[in-house]
XYZ file of C-alpha atoms in Angstrom:
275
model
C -1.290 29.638 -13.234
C 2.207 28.406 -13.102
C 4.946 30.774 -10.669
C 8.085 32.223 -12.508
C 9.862 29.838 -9.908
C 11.954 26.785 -10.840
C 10.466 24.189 -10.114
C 12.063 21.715 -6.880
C 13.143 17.850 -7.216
C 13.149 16.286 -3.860
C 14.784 13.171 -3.209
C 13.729 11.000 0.266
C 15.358 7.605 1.215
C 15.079 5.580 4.135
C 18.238 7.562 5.823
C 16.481 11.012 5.062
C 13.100 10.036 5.622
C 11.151 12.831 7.735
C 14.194 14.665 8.426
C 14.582 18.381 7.719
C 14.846 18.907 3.754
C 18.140 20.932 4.759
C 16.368 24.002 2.642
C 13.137 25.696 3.539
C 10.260 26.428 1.259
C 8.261 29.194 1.953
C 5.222 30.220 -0.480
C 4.464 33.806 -1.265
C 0.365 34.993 -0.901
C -1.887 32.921 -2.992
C 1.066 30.665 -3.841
C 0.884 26.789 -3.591
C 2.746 23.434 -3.789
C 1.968 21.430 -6.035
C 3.411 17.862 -5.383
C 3.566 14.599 -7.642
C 5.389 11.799 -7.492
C 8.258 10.978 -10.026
C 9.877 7.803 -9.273
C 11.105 5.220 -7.207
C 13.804 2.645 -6.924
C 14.040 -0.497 -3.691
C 15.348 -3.407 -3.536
C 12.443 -5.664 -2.702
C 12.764 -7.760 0.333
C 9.536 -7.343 1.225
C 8.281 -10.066 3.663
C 5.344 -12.274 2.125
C 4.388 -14.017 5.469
C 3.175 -10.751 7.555
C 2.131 -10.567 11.219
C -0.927 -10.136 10.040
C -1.724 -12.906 7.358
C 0.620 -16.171 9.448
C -2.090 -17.614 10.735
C -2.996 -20.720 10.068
C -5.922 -22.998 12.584
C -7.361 -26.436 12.601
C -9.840 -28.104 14.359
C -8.156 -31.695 14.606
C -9.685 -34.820 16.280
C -7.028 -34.026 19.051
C -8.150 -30.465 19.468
C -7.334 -27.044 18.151
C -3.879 -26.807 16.758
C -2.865 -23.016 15.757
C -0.006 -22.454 13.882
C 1.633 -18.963 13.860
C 4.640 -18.941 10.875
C 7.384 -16.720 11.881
C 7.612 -13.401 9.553
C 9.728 -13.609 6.331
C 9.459 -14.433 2.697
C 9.021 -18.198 1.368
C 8.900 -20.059 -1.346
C 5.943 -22.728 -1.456
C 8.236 -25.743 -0.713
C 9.470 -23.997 2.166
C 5.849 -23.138 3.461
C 5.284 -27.051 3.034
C 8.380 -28.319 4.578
C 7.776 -26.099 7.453
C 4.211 -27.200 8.070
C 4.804 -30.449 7.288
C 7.482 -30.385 10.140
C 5.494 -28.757 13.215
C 2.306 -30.824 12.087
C 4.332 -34.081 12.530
C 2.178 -36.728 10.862
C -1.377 -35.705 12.315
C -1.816 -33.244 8.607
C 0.275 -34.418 5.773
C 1.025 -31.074 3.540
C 1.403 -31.813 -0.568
C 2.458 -29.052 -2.808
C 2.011 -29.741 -6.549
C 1.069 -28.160 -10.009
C 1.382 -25.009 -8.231
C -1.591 -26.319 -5.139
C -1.210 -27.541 -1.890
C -3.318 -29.978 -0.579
C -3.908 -31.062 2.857
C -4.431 -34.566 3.743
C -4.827 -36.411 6.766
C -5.960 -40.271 8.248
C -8.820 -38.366 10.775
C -11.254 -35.884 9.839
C -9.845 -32.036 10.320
C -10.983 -28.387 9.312
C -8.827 -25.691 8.690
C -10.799 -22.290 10.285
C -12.401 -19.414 9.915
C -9.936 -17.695 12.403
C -7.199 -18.513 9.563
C -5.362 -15.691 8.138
C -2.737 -16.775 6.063
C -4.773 -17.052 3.130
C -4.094 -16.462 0.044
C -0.097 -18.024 0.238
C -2.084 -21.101 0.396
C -5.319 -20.520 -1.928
C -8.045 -20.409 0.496
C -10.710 -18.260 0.938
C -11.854 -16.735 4.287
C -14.395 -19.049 6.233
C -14.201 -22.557 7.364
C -12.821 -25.291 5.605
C -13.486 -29.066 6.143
C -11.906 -31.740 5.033
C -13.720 -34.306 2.602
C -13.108 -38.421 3.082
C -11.613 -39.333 -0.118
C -10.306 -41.879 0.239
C -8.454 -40.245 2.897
C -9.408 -37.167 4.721
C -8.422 -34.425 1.955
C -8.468 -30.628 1.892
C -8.195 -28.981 -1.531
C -7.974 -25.200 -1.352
C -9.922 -23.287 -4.176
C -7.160 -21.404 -5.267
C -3.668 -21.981 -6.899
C -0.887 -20.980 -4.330
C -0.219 -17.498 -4.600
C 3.032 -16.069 -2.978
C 3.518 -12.532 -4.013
C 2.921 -9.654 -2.824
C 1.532 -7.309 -5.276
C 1.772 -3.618 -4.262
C 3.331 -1.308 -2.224
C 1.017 1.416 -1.123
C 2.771 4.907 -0.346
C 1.336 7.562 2.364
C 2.429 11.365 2.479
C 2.525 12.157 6.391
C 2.422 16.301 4.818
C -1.329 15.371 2.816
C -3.880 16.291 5.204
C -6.655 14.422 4.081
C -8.568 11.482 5.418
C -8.395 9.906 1.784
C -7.140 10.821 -1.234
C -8.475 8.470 -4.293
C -11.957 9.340 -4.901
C -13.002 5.475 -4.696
C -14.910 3.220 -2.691
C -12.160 2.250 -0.505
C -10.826 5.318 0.426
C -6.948 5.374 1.770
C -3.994 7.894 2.538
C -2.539 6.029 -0.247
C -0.839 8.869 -2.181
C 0.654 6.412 -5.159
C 0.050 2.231 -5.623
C 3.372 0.503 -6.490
C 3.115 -2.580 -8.268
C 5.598 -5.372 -7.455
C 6.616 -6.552 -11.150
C 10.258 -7.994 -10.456
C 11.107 -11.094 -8.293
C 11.743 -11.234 -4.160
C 15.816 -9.888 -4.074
C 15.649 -7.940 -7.049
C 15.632 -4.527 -7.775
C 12.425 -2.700 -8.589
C 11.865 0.645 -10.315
C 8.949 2.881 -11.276
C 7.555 5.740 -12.771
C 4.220 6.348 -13.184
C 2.893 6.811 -16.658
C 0.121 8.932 -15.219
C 1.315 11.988 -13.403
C -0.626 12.305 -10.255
C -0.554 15.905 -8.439
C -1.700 17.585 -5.163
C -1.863 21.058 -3.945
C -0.201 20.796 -0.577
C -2.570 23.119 2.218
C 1.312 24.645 3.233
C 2.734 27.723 3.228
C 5.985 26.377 4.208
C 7.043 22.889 3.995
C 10.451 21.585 6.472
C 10.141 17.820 5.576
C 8.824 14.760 3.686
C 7.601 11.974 5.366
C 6.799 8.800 3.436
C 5.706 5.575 4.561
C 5.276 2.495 2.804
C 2.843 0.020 3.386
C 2.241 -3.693 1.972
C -1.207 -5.361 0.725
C -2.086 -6.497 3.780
C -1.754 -2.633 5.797
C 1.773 -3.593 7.255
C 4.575 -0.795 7.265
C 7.328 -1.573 5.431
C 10.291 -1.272 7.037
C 14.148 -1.820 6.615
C 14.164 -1.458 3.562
C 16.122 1.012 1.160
C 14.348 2.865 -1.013
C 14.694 6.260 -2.628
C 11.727 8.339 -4.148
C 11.807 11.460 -6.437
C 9.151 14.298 -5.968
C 8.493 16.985 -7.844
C 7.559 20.556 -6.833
C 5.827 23.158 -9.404
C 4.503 26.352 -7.662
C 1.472 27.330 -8.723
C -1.019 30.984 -8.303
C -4.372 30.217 -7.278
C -6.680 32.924 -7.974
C -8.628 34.194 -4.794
C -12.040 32.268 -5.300
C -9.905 28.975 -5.409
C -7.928 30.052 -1.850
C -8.269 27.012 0.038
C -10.749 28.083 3.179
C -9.992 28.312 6.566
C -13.590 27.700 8.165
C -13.314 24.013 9.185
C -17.092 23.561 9.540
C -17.089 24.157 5.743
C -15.705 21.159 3.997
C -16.072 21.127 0.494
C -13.120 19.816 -0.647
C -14.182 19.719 -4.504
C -11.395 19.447 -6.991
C -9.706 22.095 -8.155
C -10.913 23.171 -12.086
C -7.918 23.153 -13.499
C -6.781 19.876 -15.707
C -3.044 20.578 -15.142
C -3.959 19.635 -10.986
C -5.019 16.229 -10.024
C -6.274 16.412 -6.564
C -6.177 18.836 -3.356
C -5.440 17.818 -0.259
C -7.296 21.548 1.534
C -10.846 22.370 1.182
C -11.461 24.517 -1.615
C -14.397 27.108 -2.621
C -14.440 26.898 -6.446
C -16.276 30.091 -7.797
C -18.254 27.675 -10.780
C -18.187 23.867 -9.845
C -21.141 22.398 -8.796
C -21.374 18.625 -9.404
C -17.361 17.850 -9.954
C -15.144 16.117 -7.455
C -15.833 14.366 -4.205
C -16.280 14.987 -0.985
C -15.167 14.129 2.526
């Protein structure tokens, strides 16, 4: 059941970020939070070259020659003239009809130890080179350079996941990237996504955004919108205090998505998921 209270619109950006809200919230017995997200609005500048996808090894007939590519966002030509540059001759780099190709006089492998992937279409493993009629590379993939979403964590969501999925994340809302590198993105959801916050007070919001490959996002200006409705929980839903006892089902009432406490439903017995 809903509280007579208004409900709350709270707005974080990177300059307020995990800073006092400036206004307390304090619950009254059996009272709750319950949080969704509204919206969002960045500029995306968002790196596509990532400390942890610029790798790039081959095995060469003059040894191992490992190639780290300095963070920042490229373009594909600008991947290839930069290779193309510190290889110097031994690997000749081709971008065309949206591949690259590698190509060189000697036979070469590009390996397993590679992480810069998908900007160049390759898959993970090791990757030889085939003579025809020079030594030539074709990755499997077209090139892809994008990053596709930004994945947003809620420091005040005590849970160890909160998607009921296979691969289970802190992710509290997937962004997708839908407008170009410099541009200005904005979003809001079309499906309304809501969690009863295990708080009877809350000071602060922390956010932190994260990129497909796990990277925190940062520098950036962004601004997000959440919503607070307050919310009665009858006494057989009161979210438990015995640690040892982790249910954690899902609250049985359509109007809540998810809850981020352990919870003692009075009826459920097959719904939800568990930690």
């Amino acid at each position: 059941m809903y509280s007579n209270r208004q409900n709350t619109f709270i707005a974080v950006n990177n300059k307020t970020n995990g800073k006092s809200l400036g206004f307390q919230i304090n619950l009254r017995p059996l009272e709750k939070i319950n949080m969704s997200f509204e919206s969002i609005r960045l500029t995306n500048l968002i790196p596509n070259i990532t400390k942890l996808n610029n790798k790039l090894n081959f095995n060469t007939v003059l040894g191992h020659l490992n190639i780290t590519i300095p963070v920042g966002h490229y373009d594909a030509k600008e991947l290839r003239d930069y290779l193309n540059k510190i290889l110097n001759g031994t690997i000749i780099v081709t971008y065309a009809k949206y591949k690259f190709t590698f190509v060189s006089a000697a036979a070469f492998s590009i390996l397993g130890t590679t992480t810069c992937l998908k900007p160049f279409g390759l898959t993970k493993g090791l990757h030889e080179a085939s003579l025809y009629p020079a030594y030539t590379l074709y990755p499997e993939n077209h090139a892809d350079m994008t990053m596709d979403n930004i994945n947003i964590e809620v420091t005040e969501l005590n849970v160890d996941y909160i998607e009921p999925s296979e691969n289970r994340t802190k992710t509290f809302i997937q962004i997708p990237i839908t407008t170009m590198y410099g541009t200005v993105l904005t979003y809001q959801p079309t499906t309304i996504k809501s969690f009863i916050l295990r708080k009877t007070a809350l000071r602060s919001l922390t956010v932190i955004l994260k990129d497909d490959y796990g990277n925190n996002i940062t520098d950036l200006n962004f601004d997000i919108i959440f919503k607070l409705d307050y919310v009665y929980l009858p006494p057989n839903q009161e979210l438990s205090k015995d640690k040892e006892d982790k249910n954690n089902k899902l609250i049985d009432d359509e109007r809540f998505t998810y809850d981020d406490g352990e919870t003692i439903p009075s009826h459920i017995t097959g719904s939800g998921f568990d930690l």
